[in-house]
Amino acid sequence: MNTQTIPPLAPDAPVVLEMSNISKSFGAVTALVDVSIKLRRGEVLALVGDNGAGKSTLIKILSGFHQPDTGTIVSQGKEVRFASPRDARAQGIETVYQDLALIGDLSVFHNMFLGREYHKRILGLNLLDNRKMREQAQLYLDTLGISIPSVNSTVDLLSGGQRQCIAVARSIYSSPRILVLDEPLAALGVRESAHVLGLIQNLRQQRQVSVILIVHNYNQIFEVCDRINFLHSGEVALDASTADTSEEELIRIVKSGLGRKAIDAAAAEVRPGIV
Amino acid sequence: MPPIAIAKAGKGAVGVKVPQTMTERLLILLSRYREASIAVVAIVLVVYFQVGSDGGFLSPQFMSVVLRDTGRLGLIAAAEVMLMITGEIDLSLSAIFSIAPYVMALMSVTWAVPLAVGAVVGVLIGVLVGAINGIITVRFRVPSLITTVGMLFFLQGIVVSIYNSQPIVAPVEQPFNAIFGQSLYQPSDALLSWHGVTAFTPFLWAVLIVLALALALNRTTFGLHTIATGSNIIGAREIGVRTDRMKIYNFMIAGGCAAFAGIINTAQFTSADPQAGSPFLTLQAIAAAVIGGTSLLGGSGTVIGALIGAFVVASLNNGLVMIGAQATVSDVYLGAAIIAAMILSIQVDRLRTRRRL
């Protein structure tokens, strides 16, 4: 129903990221089994799945926060290994975590530039250029149409929606190639949600940014996503394009999902050939 | 980059308010300038003791005693502040305070190593102990309270077993002793004479180091990441802050500061006492840090406040005796001050967050 808002992805859009056969366990808990995902340039991929399906673990591997037990990540045609979130950021992969990773005791502008601070040299000392960071943060938030009382206020004084906007703004500030958003709309009202979804659409269209989105609201998936990967019990149980699937079908598949085979059967039943 | 053309978001329903009432203004003042409240306390104390002692409190002679204690305590308090901001604590600082100058004096007596060289070795030992504390805490996930209590006994055991708890007389070397705190102000000294100034060197060193730490904390990436580590360690890690390293670095700074404080202390007394730093010294330093406006919860703190807090503690210790109270009475005030400061700090934060000031 909303599919008309998504312009079709160029058929020859190159693959910008490939995670292959990723497995990860935490002690006795198996979080991911042999998961492979592929992302093309300018594509918006939705990751869906129940709580504990492994979505957050997968993106934390992509962001360098966790290291996979097995499997490879290929970014821009080269195999990469992320030992820390810094490495992933250096590769142009920015992540907005579910917990937003904002520092409550620091100001909005310090949060915006945490890990990539501007400096100026005074008497041979490498000091923070607070004025520049303050101005840049203000300018940037204005450009994005995100309104907060002041970039000087500490983050713990902001509302949930404002924090979420700051986290999203921070992630797109450095013009990433790949943007990973873990439930970016969780604390947002209808208007703010639409705003962030608009941001994602613009990034995709104007800058060819590829986006991985974890969302629970299936309606929103069909508004902005090109493709859906359904994770179930640490495995990719379904990989389908939004153009070939309807919201009702997706909900039916997710509800019926008891494992790969069950999903395959269910998917084959509703629409042969999409799995 | 091209601006993204989208409609402006609505004004946030909830925001930071412009302060209206007196209470709100006071809350902002107290939370923004955490040093302010302790500075007021310090001034009140000075006035009280000055009046109570008929003007003796602010005499250069008495001040050189109070400021000597302030310097010693302030250095350790500032060191604790750096750690408390990262969410850790170091109870072994008093042992580092003892062992660093002891090694310096020992090297001087046994191998005729100049005190300046011994001092550098002593500070390096402090930094090394800090690094070990940090690594045990971070890598082996032992809470720092336990790590450093273990380190406290370990180091204290070493330092007393070297010479059967005997103090070593450190040789007087000039200009080393003058630079690091020769002696106290004598009634015959003029305030601007050489000896008049060197009587205050321990305090001047503490001020210098505290200012350097304040600069590092408030104006460098190091400080920003230190605060981030203590405020939200998972978030900081997710955004790429090397939280483990930040903690270890701050343990190292703390160890170095405590060693330096011990060396200054020895330069003053020209004697390295293996029991110079009792664990009580660390606790007093933590008290100074807390009443100076640093919370134990991590994420915020002020080293300047810690130095003022140290001045308050040193004033209480010395001033009460001066106006004729029993020496032990000062602990009653100190204890009450710690609890009052903690209540104030937590309540101010709570009210401020609730009112979104």
PDB file of C-alpha atoms in Angstrom, chain A:
ATOM      1  CA  MET A   1       0.000   0.000   0.000  1.00  0.00           C
ATOM      2  CA  ASN A   2       2.860   2.341   0.748  1.00  0.00           C
ATOM      3  CA  THR A   3       5.190   0.804  -1.756  1.00  0.00           C
ATOM      4  CA  GLN A   4       4.699   3.659  -4.209  1.00  0.00           C
ATOM      5  CA  THR A   5       6.778   5.922  -1.937  1.00  0.00           C
ATOM      6  CA  ILE A   6       9.898   3.822  -2.502  1.00  0.00           C
ATOM      7  CA  PRO A   7      11.562   4.392  -5.844  1.00  0.00           C
ATOM      8  CA  PRO A   8      12.891   1.090  -7.141  1.00  0.00           C
ATOM      9  CA  LEU A   9      16.478   0.271  -6.375  1.00  0.00           C
ATOM     10  CA  ALA A  10      18.743   0.399  -9.405  1.00  0.00           C
ATOM     11  CA  PRO A  11      19.036  -3.205 -10.593  1.00  0.00           C
ATOM     12  CA  ASP A  12      22.805  -2.912 -10.938  1.00  0.00           C
ATOM     13  CA  ALA A  13      23.378  -1.336  -7.517  1.00  0.00           C
ATOM     14  CA  PRO A  14      26.648  -2.824  -6.268  1.00  0.00           C
ATOM     15  CA  VAL A  15      26.855  -4.871  -3.094  1.00  0.00           C
ATOM     16  CA  VAL A  16      28.455  -2.668  -0.441  1.00  0.00           C
ATOM     17  CA  LEU A  17      28.407  -5.126   2.411  1.00  0.00           C
ATOM     18  CA  GLU A  18      28.295  -8.840   2.743  1.00  0.00           C
ATOM     19  CA  MET A  19      28.261 -10.668   6.046  1.00  0.00           C
ATOM     20  CA  SER A  20      28.707 -14.381   5.432  1.00  0.00           C
ATOM     21  CA  ASN A  21      28.144 -17.359   7.719  1.00  0.00           C
ATOM     22  CA  ILE A  22      28.306 -15.314  10.881  1.00  0.00           C
ATOM     23  CA  SER A  23      28.011 -17.347  14.086  1.00  0.00           C
ATOM     24  CA  LYS A  24      28.218 -16.053  17.609  1.00  0.00           C
ATOM     25  CA  SER A  25      27.724 -17.602  21.008  1.00  0.00           C
ATOM     26  CA  PHE A  26      27.841 -16.072  24.446  1.00  0.00           C
ATOM     27  CA  GLY A  27      28.892 -18.937  26.661  1.00  0.00           C
ATOM     28  CA  ALA A  28      26.131 -21.512  26.400  1.00  0.00           C
ATOM     29  CA  VAL A  29      23.783 -19.132  24.604  1.00  0.00           C
ATOM     30  CA  THR A  30      23.864 -19.308  20.841  1.00  0.00           C
ATOM     31  CA  ALA A  31      22.950 -15.909  19.443  1.00  0.00           C
ATOM     32  CA  LEU A  32      23.622 -16.384  15.726  1.00  0.00           C
ATOM     33  CA  VAL A  33      24.008 -19.478  13.562  1.00  0.00           C
ATOM     34  CA  ASP A  34      25.496 -19.157  10.108  1.00  0.00           C
ATOM     35  CA  VAL A  35      23.801 -15.863   9.293  1.00  0.00           C
ATOM     36  CA  SER A  36      24.476 -14.239   5.951  1.00  0.00           C
ATOM     37  CA  ILE A  37      23.173 -10.881   4.844  1.00  0.00           C
ATOM     38  CA  LYS A  38      23.862  -8.792   1.811  1.00  0.00           C
ATOM     39  CA  LEU A  39      23.368  -5.066   1.391  1.00  0.00           C
ATOM     40  CA  ARG A  40      23.416  -3.091  -1.838  1.00  0.00           C
ATOM     41  CA  ARG A  41      24.152   0.554  -2.360  1.00  0.00           C
ATOM     42  CA  GLY A  42      21.178   2.742  -1.570  1.00  0.00           C
ATOM     43  CA  GLU A  43      19.236  -0.181  -0.216  1.00  0.00           C
ATOM     44  CA  VAL A  44      17.191  -0.068   2.952  1.00  0.00           C
ATOM     45  CA  LEU A  45      17.135  -3.482   4.579  1.00  0.00           C
ATOM     46  CA  ALA A  46      14.767  -4.285   7.414  1.00  0.00           C
ATOM     47  CA  LEU A  47      15.819  -6.795  10.023  1.00  0.00           C
ATOM     48  CA  VAL A  48      12.817  -8.254  11.778  1.00  0.00           C
ATOM     49  CA  GLY A  49      12.430 -10.974  14.320  1.00  0.00           C
ATOM     50  CA  ASP A  50      11.233 -11.609  17.814  1.00  0.00           C
ATOM     51  CA  ASN A  51      13.070 -10.622  20.955  1.00  0.00           C
ATOM     52  CA  GLY A  52      16.240 -12.628  21.243  1.00  0.00           C
ATOM     53  CA  ALA A  53      16.294 -13.568  17.567  1.00  0.00           C
ATOM     54  CA  GLY A  54      19.806 -12.171  17.224  1.00  0.00           C
ATOM     55  CA  LYS A  55      19.125  -8.870  15.452  1.00  0.00           C
ATOM     56  CA  SER A  56      21.003  -6.716  17.928  1.00  0.00           C
ATOM     57  CA  THR A  57      23.896  -9.175  18.117  1.00  0.00           C
ATOM     58  CA  LEU A  58      24.204  -9.143  14.353  1.00  0.00           C
ATOM     59  CA  ILE A  59      24.386  -5.389  14.143  1.00  0.00           C
ATOM     60  CA  LYS A  60      26.755  -5.197  17.104  1.00  0.00           C
ATOM     61  CA  ILE A  61      29.073  -7.465  15.127  1.00  0.00           C
ATOM     62  CA  LEU A  62      28.732  -5.182  12.147  1.00  0.00           C
ATOM     63  CA  SER A  63      29.483  -2.158  14.316  1.00  0.00           C
ATOM     64  CA  GLY A  64      32.581  -3.777  15.813  1.00  0.00           C
ATOM     65  CA  PHE A  65      31.171  -3.988  19.327  1.00  0.00           C
ATOM     66  CA  HIS A  66      31.172  -7.800  19.262  1.00  0.00           C
ATOM     67  CA  GLN A  67      33.518 -10.021  17.295  1.00  0.00           C
ATOM     68  CA  PRO A  68      31.996 -13.001  15.459  1.00  0.00           C
ATOM     69  CA  ASP A  69      33.088 -16.553  16.372  1.00  0.00           C
ATOM     70  CA  THR A  70      33.117 -17.514  12.726  1.00  0.00           C
ATOM     71  CA  GLY A  71      32.208 -15.860   9.437  1.00  0.00           C
ATOM     72  CA  THR A  72      33.455 -13.006   7.348  1.00  0.00           C
ATOM     73  CA  ILE A  73      32.515  -9.420   6.644  1.00  0.00           C
ATOM     74  CA  VAL A  74      33.264  -8.021   3.223  1.00  0.00           C
ATOM     75  CA  SER A  75      33.021  -4.269   2.880  1.00  0.00           C
ATOM     76  CA  GLN A  76      33.726  -2.496  -0.418  1.00  0.00           C
ATOM     77  CA  GLY A  77      35.024  -5.728  -1.887  1.00  0.00           C
ATOM     78  CA  LYS A  78      37.581  -6.298   0.840  1.00  0.00           C
ATOM     79  CA  GLU A  79      37.393  -8.605   3.821  1.00  0.00           C
ATOM     80  CA  VAL A  80      37.440  -6.570   6.997  1.00  0.00           C
ATOM     81  CA  ARG A  81      37.821  -7.392  10.644  1.00  0.00           C
ATOM     82  CA  PHE A  82      36.447  -4.977  13.212  1.00  0.00           C
ATOM     83  CA  ALA A  83      38.278  -5.185  16.504  1.00  0.00           C
ATOM     84  CA  SER A  84      36.395  -2.196  17.912  1.00  0.00           C
ATOM     85  CA  PRO A  85      33.639   0.260  17.004  1.00  0.00           C
ATOM     86  CA  ARG A  86      36.387   2.614  15.860  1.00  0.00           C
ATOM     87  CA  ASP A  87      37.343   0.256  13.041  1.00  0.00           C
ATOM     88  CA  ALA A  88      33.772   0.039  11.800  1.00  0.00           C
ATOM     89  CA  ARG A  89      33.367   3.801  11.960  1.00  0.00           C
ATOM     90  CA  ALA A  90      36.572   4.193   9.965  1.00  0.00           C
ATOM     91  CA  GLN A  91      34.970   2.022   7.271  1.00  0.00           C
ATOM     92  CA  GLY A  92      32.014   4.393   7.074  1.00  0.00           C
ATOM     93  CA  ILE A  93      29.651   2.219   9.082  1.00  0.00           C
ATOM     94  CA  GLU A  94      27.715   4.243  11.637  1.00  0.00           C
ATOM     95  CA  THR A  95      25.401   2.660  14.150  1.00  0.00           C
ATOM     96  CA  VAL A  96      22.583   3.952  16.286  1.00  0.00           C
ATOM     97  CA  TYR A  97      22.226   1.455  19.088  1.00  0.00           C
ATOM     98  CA  GLN A  98      19.042   0.614  20.841  1.00  0.00           C
ATOM     99  CA  ASP A  99      20.371   2.293  23.996  1.00  0.00           C
ATOM    100  CA  LEU A 100      21.450   5.287  21.847  1.00  0.00           C
ATOM    101  CA  ALA A 101      24.975   5.320  23.340  1.00  0.00           C
ATOM    102  CA  LEU A 102      24.590   8.892  24.530  1.00  0.00           C
ATOM    103  CA  ILE A 103      26.540  10.162  27.511  1.00  0.00           C
ATOM    104  CA  GLY A 104      24.088  11.729  29.952  1.00  0.00           C
ATOM    105  CA  ASP A 105      26.651  13.874  31.737  1.00  0.00           C
ATOM    106  CA  LEU A 106      27.994  15.443  28.540  1.00  0.00           C
ATOM    107  CA  SER A 107      26.441  18.235  26.526  1.00  0.00           C
ATOM    108  CA  VAL A 108      24.646  17.625  23.254  1.00  0.00           C
ATOM    109  CA  PHE A 109      27.537  18.985  21.223  1.00  0.00           C
ATOM    110  CA  HIS A 110      30.129  16.891  23.047  1.00  0.00           C
ATOM    111  CA  ASN A 111      27.977  13.847  22.396  1.00  0.00           C
ATOM    112  CA  MET A 112      27.734  14.760  18.717  1.00  0.00           C
ATOM    113  CA  PHE A 113      31.501  14.798  18.377  1.00  0.00           C
ATOM    114  CA  LEU A 114      32.480  12.093  20.842  1.00  0.00           C
ATOM    115  CA  GLY A 115      35.278  10.051  19.312  1.00  0.00           C
ATOM    116  CA  ARG A 116      35.923  12.591  16.527  1.00  0.00           C
ATOM    117  CA  GLU A 117      36.486  15.790  18.460  1.00  0.00           C
ATOM    118  CA  TYR A 118      37.732  18.993  16.887  1.00  0.00           C
ATOM    119  CA  HIS A 119      40.954  20.277  18.386  1.00  0.00           C
ATOM    120  CA  LYS A 120      42.952  23.449  18.368  1.00  0.00           C
ATOM    121  CA  ARG A 121      46.504  23.954  19.483  1.00  0.00           C
ATOM    122  CA  ILE A 122      47.063  26.449  22.265  1.00  0.00           C
ATOM    123  CA  LEU A 123      50.609  26.850  23.603  1.00  0.00           C
ATOM    124  CA  GLY A 124      51.486  23.483  22.131  1.00  0.00           C
ATOM    125  CA  LEU A 125      48.605  21.744  23.874  1.00  0.00           C
ATOM    126  CA  ASN A 126      46.019  19.841  21.895  1.00  0.00           C
ATOM    127  CA  LEU A 127      42.830  21.228  23.393  1.00  0.00           C
ATOM    128  CA  LEU A 128      39.193  20.695  22.484  1.00  0.00           C
ATOM    129  CA  ASP A 129      37.769  23.265  20.121  1.00  0.00           C
ATOM    130  CA  ASN A 130      34.497  23.586  21.985  1.00  0.00           C
ATOM    131  CA  ARG A 131      33.362  26.655  20.113  1.00  0.00           C
ATOM    132  CA  LYS A 132      33.690  24.964  16.745  1.00  0.00           C
ATOM    133  CA  MET A 133      31.938  21.812  17.952  1.00  0.00           C
ATOM    134  CA  ARG A 134      29.136  23.880  19.459  1.00  0.00           C
ATOM    135  CA  GLU A 135      28.629  25.851  16.249  1.00  0.00           C
ATOM    136  CA  GLN A 136      28.829  22.801  14.012  1.00  0.00           C
ATOM    137  CA  ALA A 137      26.383  20.855  16.150  1.00  0.00           C
ATOM    138  CA  GLN A 138      23.904  23.730  16.170  1.00  0.00           C
ATOM    139  CA  LEU A 139      24.231  24.254  12.445  1.00  0.00           C
ATOM    140  CA  TYR A 140      23.850  20.581  11.695  1.00  0.00           C
ATOM    141  CA  LEU A 141      20.828  20.039  13.921  1.00  0.00           C
ATOM    142  CA  ASP A 142      19.195  23.098  12.360  1.00  0.00           C
ATOM    143  CA  THR A 143      19.851  21.667   8.897  1.00  0.00           C
ATOM    144  CA  LEU A 144      18.190  18.418   9.874  1.00  0.00           C
ATOM    145  CA  GLY A 145      15.265  20.276  11.390  1.00  0.00           C
ATOM    146  CA  ILE A 146      15.884  18.784  14.819  1.00  0.00           C
ATOM    147  CA  SER A 147      14.942  21.241  17.476  1.00  0.00           C
ATOM    148  CA  ILE A 148      16.330  21.011  20.960  1.00  0.00           C
ATOM    149  CA  PRO A 149      16.467  23.732  23.595  1.00  0.00           C
ATOM    150  CA  SER A 150      20.233  24.161  23.493  1.00  0.00           C
ATOM    151  CA  VAL A 151      23.263  22.225  22.298  1.00  0.00           C
ATOM    152  CA  ASN A 152      24.854  23.134  25.630  1.00  0.00           C
ATOM    153  CA  SER A 153      22.374  21.255  27.764  1.00  0.00           C
ATOM    154  CA  THR A 154      23.437  17.861  29.005  1.00  0.00           C
ATOM    155  CA  VAL A 155      21.758  14.930  27.343  1.00  0.00           C
ATOM    156  CA  ASP A 156      20.186  13.617  30.558  1.00  0.00           C
ATOM    157  CA  LEU A 157      17.937  16.659  30.548  1.00  0.00           C
ATOM    158  CA  LEU A 158      16.442  15.887  27.130  1.00  0.00           C
ATOM    159  CA  SER A 159      13.310  13.886  26.402  1.00  0.00           C
ATOM    160  CA  GLY A 160      13.475  10.395  24.940  1.00  0.00           C
ATOM    161  CA  GLY A 161      12.489  11.623  21.499  1.00  0.00           C
ATOM    162  CA  GLN A 162      15.071  14.382  21.526  1.00  0.00           C
ATOM    163  CA  ARG A 163      17.771  11.932  22.551  1.00  0.00           C
ATOM    164  CA  GLN A 164      16.824   9.620  19.739  1.00  0.00           C
ATOM    165  CA  CYS A 165      17.019  12.488  17.265  1.00  0.00           C
ATOM    166  CA  ILE A 166      20.466  13.442  18.580  1.00  0.00           C
ATOM    167  CA  ALA A 167      21.694   9.857  18.232  1.00  0.00           C
ATOM    168  CA  VAL A 168      20.416   9.633  14.654  1.00  0.00           C
ATOM    169  CA  ALA A 169      21.884  13.032  13.798  1.00  0.00           C
ATOM    170  CA  ARG A 170      25.258  11.992  15.223  1.00  0.00           C
ATOM    171  CA  SER A 171      25.291   8.841  13.150  1.00  0.00           C
ATOM    172  CA  ILE A 172      24.677  10.616   9.858  1.00  0.00           C
ATOM    173  CA  TYR A 173      26.956  13.567  10.561  1.00  0.00           C
ATOM    174  CA  SER A 174      30.017  11.890   9.096  1.00  0.00           C
ATOM    175  CA  SER A 175      28.203  10.958   5.863  1.00  0.00           C
ATOM    176  CA  PRO A 176      28.432   7.202   6.396  1.00  0.00           C
ATOM    177  CA  ARG A 177      28.253   4.672   3.582  1.00  0.00           C
ATOM    178  CA  ILE A 178      26.244   2.312   5.724  1.00  0.00           C
ATOM    179  CA  LEU A 179      23.871   3.363   8.444  1.00  0.00           C
ATOM    180  CA  VAL A 180      22.680   0.850  10.994  1.00  0.00           C
ATOM    181  CA  LEU A 181      19.673   1.787  13.090  1.00  0.00           C
ATOM    182  CA  ASP A 182      18.508  -0.425  15.935  1.00  0.00           C
ATOM    183  CA  GLU A 183      14.920   0.557  16.662  1.00  0.00           C
ATOM    184  CA  PRO A 184      15.420   4.223  15.843  1.00  0.00           C
ATOM    185  CA  LEU A 185      11.731   4.981  16.248  1.00  0.00           C
ATOM    186  CA  ALA A 186      11.134   3.283  19.588  1.00  0.00           C
ATOM    187  CA  ALA A 187      10.697   6.422  21.681  1.00  0.00           C
ATOM    188  CA  LEU A 188       9.353   8.665  18.952  1.00  0.00           C
ATOM    189  CA  GLY A 189       5.886  10.072  18.495  1.00  0.00           C
ATOM    190  CA  VAL A 190       4.043   9.881  15.181  1.00  0.00           C
ATOM    191  CA  ARG A 191       5.436  13.168  13.935  1.00  0.00           C
ATOM    192  CA  GLU A 192       9.009  12.493  15.016  1.00  0.00           C
ATOM    193  CA  SER A 193       8.859   8.997  13.500  1.00  0.00           C
ATOM    194  CA  ALA A 194       7.788  10.441  10.197  1.00  0.00           C
ATOM    195  CA  HIS A 195      10.639  12.892  10.491  1.00  0.00           C
ATOM    196  CA  VAL A 196      13.285  10.217  11.011  1.00  0.00           C
ATOM    197  CA  LEU A 197      11.808   8.034   8.269  1.00  0.00           C
ATOM    198  CA  GLY A 198      11.987  11.097   6.017  1.00  0.00           C
ATOM    199  CA  LEU A 199      15.650  11.492   6.944  1.00  0.00           C
ATOM    200  CA  ILE A 200      16.343   7.894   5.994  1.00  0.00           C
ATOM    201  CA  GLN A 201      14.569   8.301   2.666  1.00  0.00           C
ATOM    202  CA  ASN A 202      16.584  11.405   1.898  1.00  0.00           C
ATOM    203  CA  LEU A 203      19.891   9.814   2.788  1.00  0.00           C
ATOM    204  CA  ARG A 204      19.098   6.917   0.540  1.00  0.00           C
ATOM    205  CA  GLN A 205      18.006   9.020  -2.389  1.00  0.00           C
ATOM    206  CA  GLN A 206      20.432  11.929  -2.181  1.00  0.00           C
ATOM    207  CA  ARG A 207      23.549  10.202  -0.962  1.00  0.00           C
ATOM    208  CA  GLN A 208      23.053   6.573  -1.875  1.00  0.00           C
ATOM    209  CA  VAL A 209      23.528   5.544   1.742  1.00  0.00           C
ATOM    210  CA  SER A 210      22.692   1.928   2.511  1.00  0.00           C
ATOM    211  CA  VAL A 211      20.641   1.400   5.625  1.00  0.00           C
ATOM    212  CA  ILE A 212      19.990  -1.541   7.912  1.00  0.00           C
ATOM    213  CA  LEU A 213      16.936  -0.948  10.008  1.00  0.00           C
ATOM    214  CA  ILE A 214      15.596  -2.889  12.959  1.00  0.00           C
ATOM    215  CA  VAL A 215      11.943  -1.971  13.348  1.00  0.00           C
ATOM    216  CA  HIS A 216       9.047  -3.652  15.044  1.00  0.00           C
ATOM    217  CA  ASN A 217       6.328  -1.658  13.364  1.00  0.00           C
ATOM    218  CA  TYR A 218       5.722  -3.484  10.080  1.00  0.00           C
ATOM    219  CA  ASN A 219       3.802  -0.579   8.662  1.00  0.00           C
ATOM    220  CA  GLN A 220       6.984   1.502   8.819  1.00  0.00           C
ATOM    221  CA  ILE A 221       8.970  -1.251   7.114  1.00  0.00           C
ATOM    222  CA  PHE A 222       6.765  -1.028   4.084  1.00  0.00           C
ATOM    223  CA  GLU A 223       7.112   2.735   4.057  1.00  0.00           C
ATOM    224  CA  VAL A 224      10.880   2.851   3.669  1.00  0.00           C
ATOM    225  CA  CYS A 225      12.454  -0.564   3.179  1.00  0.00           C
ATOM    226  CA  ASP A 226      13.431  -2.345  -0.019  1.00  0.00           C
ATOM    227  CA  ARG A 227      14.007  -5.731   1.484  1.00  0.00           C
ATOM    228  CA  ILE A 228      13.210  -7.686   4.632  1.00  0.00           C
ATOM    229  CA  ASN A 229      15.323 -10.247   6.429  1.00  0.00           C
ATOM    230  CA  PHE A 230      13.483 -12.195   9.074  1.00  0.00           C
ATOM    231  CA  LEU A 231      15.701 -13.578  11.810  1.00  0.00           C
ATOM    232  CA  HIS A 232      14.451 -16.481  13.827  1.00  0.00           C
ATOM    233  CA  SER A 233      16.416 -18.268  16.547  1.00  0.00           C
ATOM    234  CA  GLY A 234      19.689 -16.889  15.247  1.00  0.00           C
ATOM    235  CA  GLU A 235      19.073 -17.794  11.604  1.00  0.00           C
ATOM    236  CA  VAL A 236      17.855 -15.861   8.590  1.00  0.00           C
ATOM    237  CA  ALA A 237      14.485 -17.494   8.035  1.00  0.00           C
ATOM    238  CA  LEU A 238      13.252 -15.244   5.248  1.00  0.00           C
ATOM    239  CA  ASP A 239      14.802 -12.886   2.734  1.00  0.00           C
ATOM    240  CA  ALA A 240      12.180 -11.101   0.661  1.00  0.00           C
ATOM    241  CA  SER A 241      11.727  -7.802  -1.132  1.00  0.00           C
ATOM    242  CA  THR A 242       8.989  -5.516   0.133  1.00  0.00           C
ATOM    243  CA  ALA A 243       7.651  -5.194  -3.386  1.00  0.00           C
ATOM    244  CA  ASP A 244       6.872  -8.915  -3.471  1.00  0.00           C
ATOM    245  CA  THR A 245       5.443  -9.138   0.006  1.00  0.00           C
ATOM    246  CA  SER A 246       2.526  -7.550   1.719  1.00  0.00           C
ATOM    247  CA  GLU A 247       2.343  -6.590   5.333  1.00  0.00           C
ATOM    248  CA  GLU A 248      -0.276  -9.263   5.993  1.00  0.00           C
ATOM    249  CA  GLU A 249       1.921 -11.946   4.489  1.00  0.00           C
ATOM    250  CA  LEU A 250       4.896 -10.848   6.536  1.00  0.00           C
ATOM    251  CA  ILE A 251       2.920 -10.886   9.738  1.00  0.00           C
ATOM    252  CA  ARG A 252       1.610 -14.349   8.897  1.00  0.00           C
ATOM    253  CA  ILE A 253       5.091 -15.644   8.187  1.00  0.00           C
ATOM    254  CA  VAL A 254       6.546 -14.121  11.332  1.00  0.00           C
ATOM    255  CA  LYS A 255       3.712 -15.496  13.423  1.00  0.00           C
ATOM    256  CA  SER A 256       4.062 -18.961  11.997  1.00  0.00           C
ATOM    257  CA  GLY A 257       7.833 -18.896  12.292  1.00  0.00           C
ATOM    258  CA  LEU A 258       9.048 -21.853  14.303  1.00  0.00           C
ATOM    259  CA  GLY A 259      12.277 -22.429  12.418  1.00  0.00           C
ATOM    260  CA  ARG A 260      13.650 -22.355   8.950  1.00  0.00           C
ATOM    261  CA  LYS A 261      11.690 -25.278   7.583  1.00  0.00           C
ATOM    262  CA  ALA A 262       8.386 -24.070   8.924  1.00  0.00           C
ATOM    263  CA  ILE A 263       9.060 -20.682   7.419  1.00  0.00           C
ATOM    264  CA  ASP A 264      10.070 -22.126   4.088  1.00  0.00           C
ATOM    265  CA  ALA A 265       6.883 -24.102   3.960  1.00  0.00           C
ATOM    266  CA  ALA A 266       4.766 -21.167   5.020  1.00  0.00           C
ATOM    267  CA  ALA A 267       6.448 -18.868   2.535  1.00  0.00           C
ATOM    268  CA  ALA A 268       6.134 -21.357  -0.289  1.00  0.00           C
ATOM    269  CA  GLU A 269       2.483 -21.617   0.519  1.00  0.00           C
ATOM    270  CA  VAL A 270       1.678 -17.921   0.407  1.00  0.00           C
ATOM    271  CA  ARG A 271       3.919 -16.966  -2.479  1.00  0.00           C
ATOM    272  CA  PRO A 272       6.066 -19.547  -4.138  1.00  0.00           C
ATOM    273  CA  GLY A 273       9.589 -18.518  -4.953  1.00  0.00           C
ATOM    274  CA  ILE A 274      10.342 -15.674  -2.607  1.00  0.00           C
ATOM    275  CA  VAL A 275      12.536 -17.631  -0.251  1.00  0.00           C
TER     276      VAL A 275
END
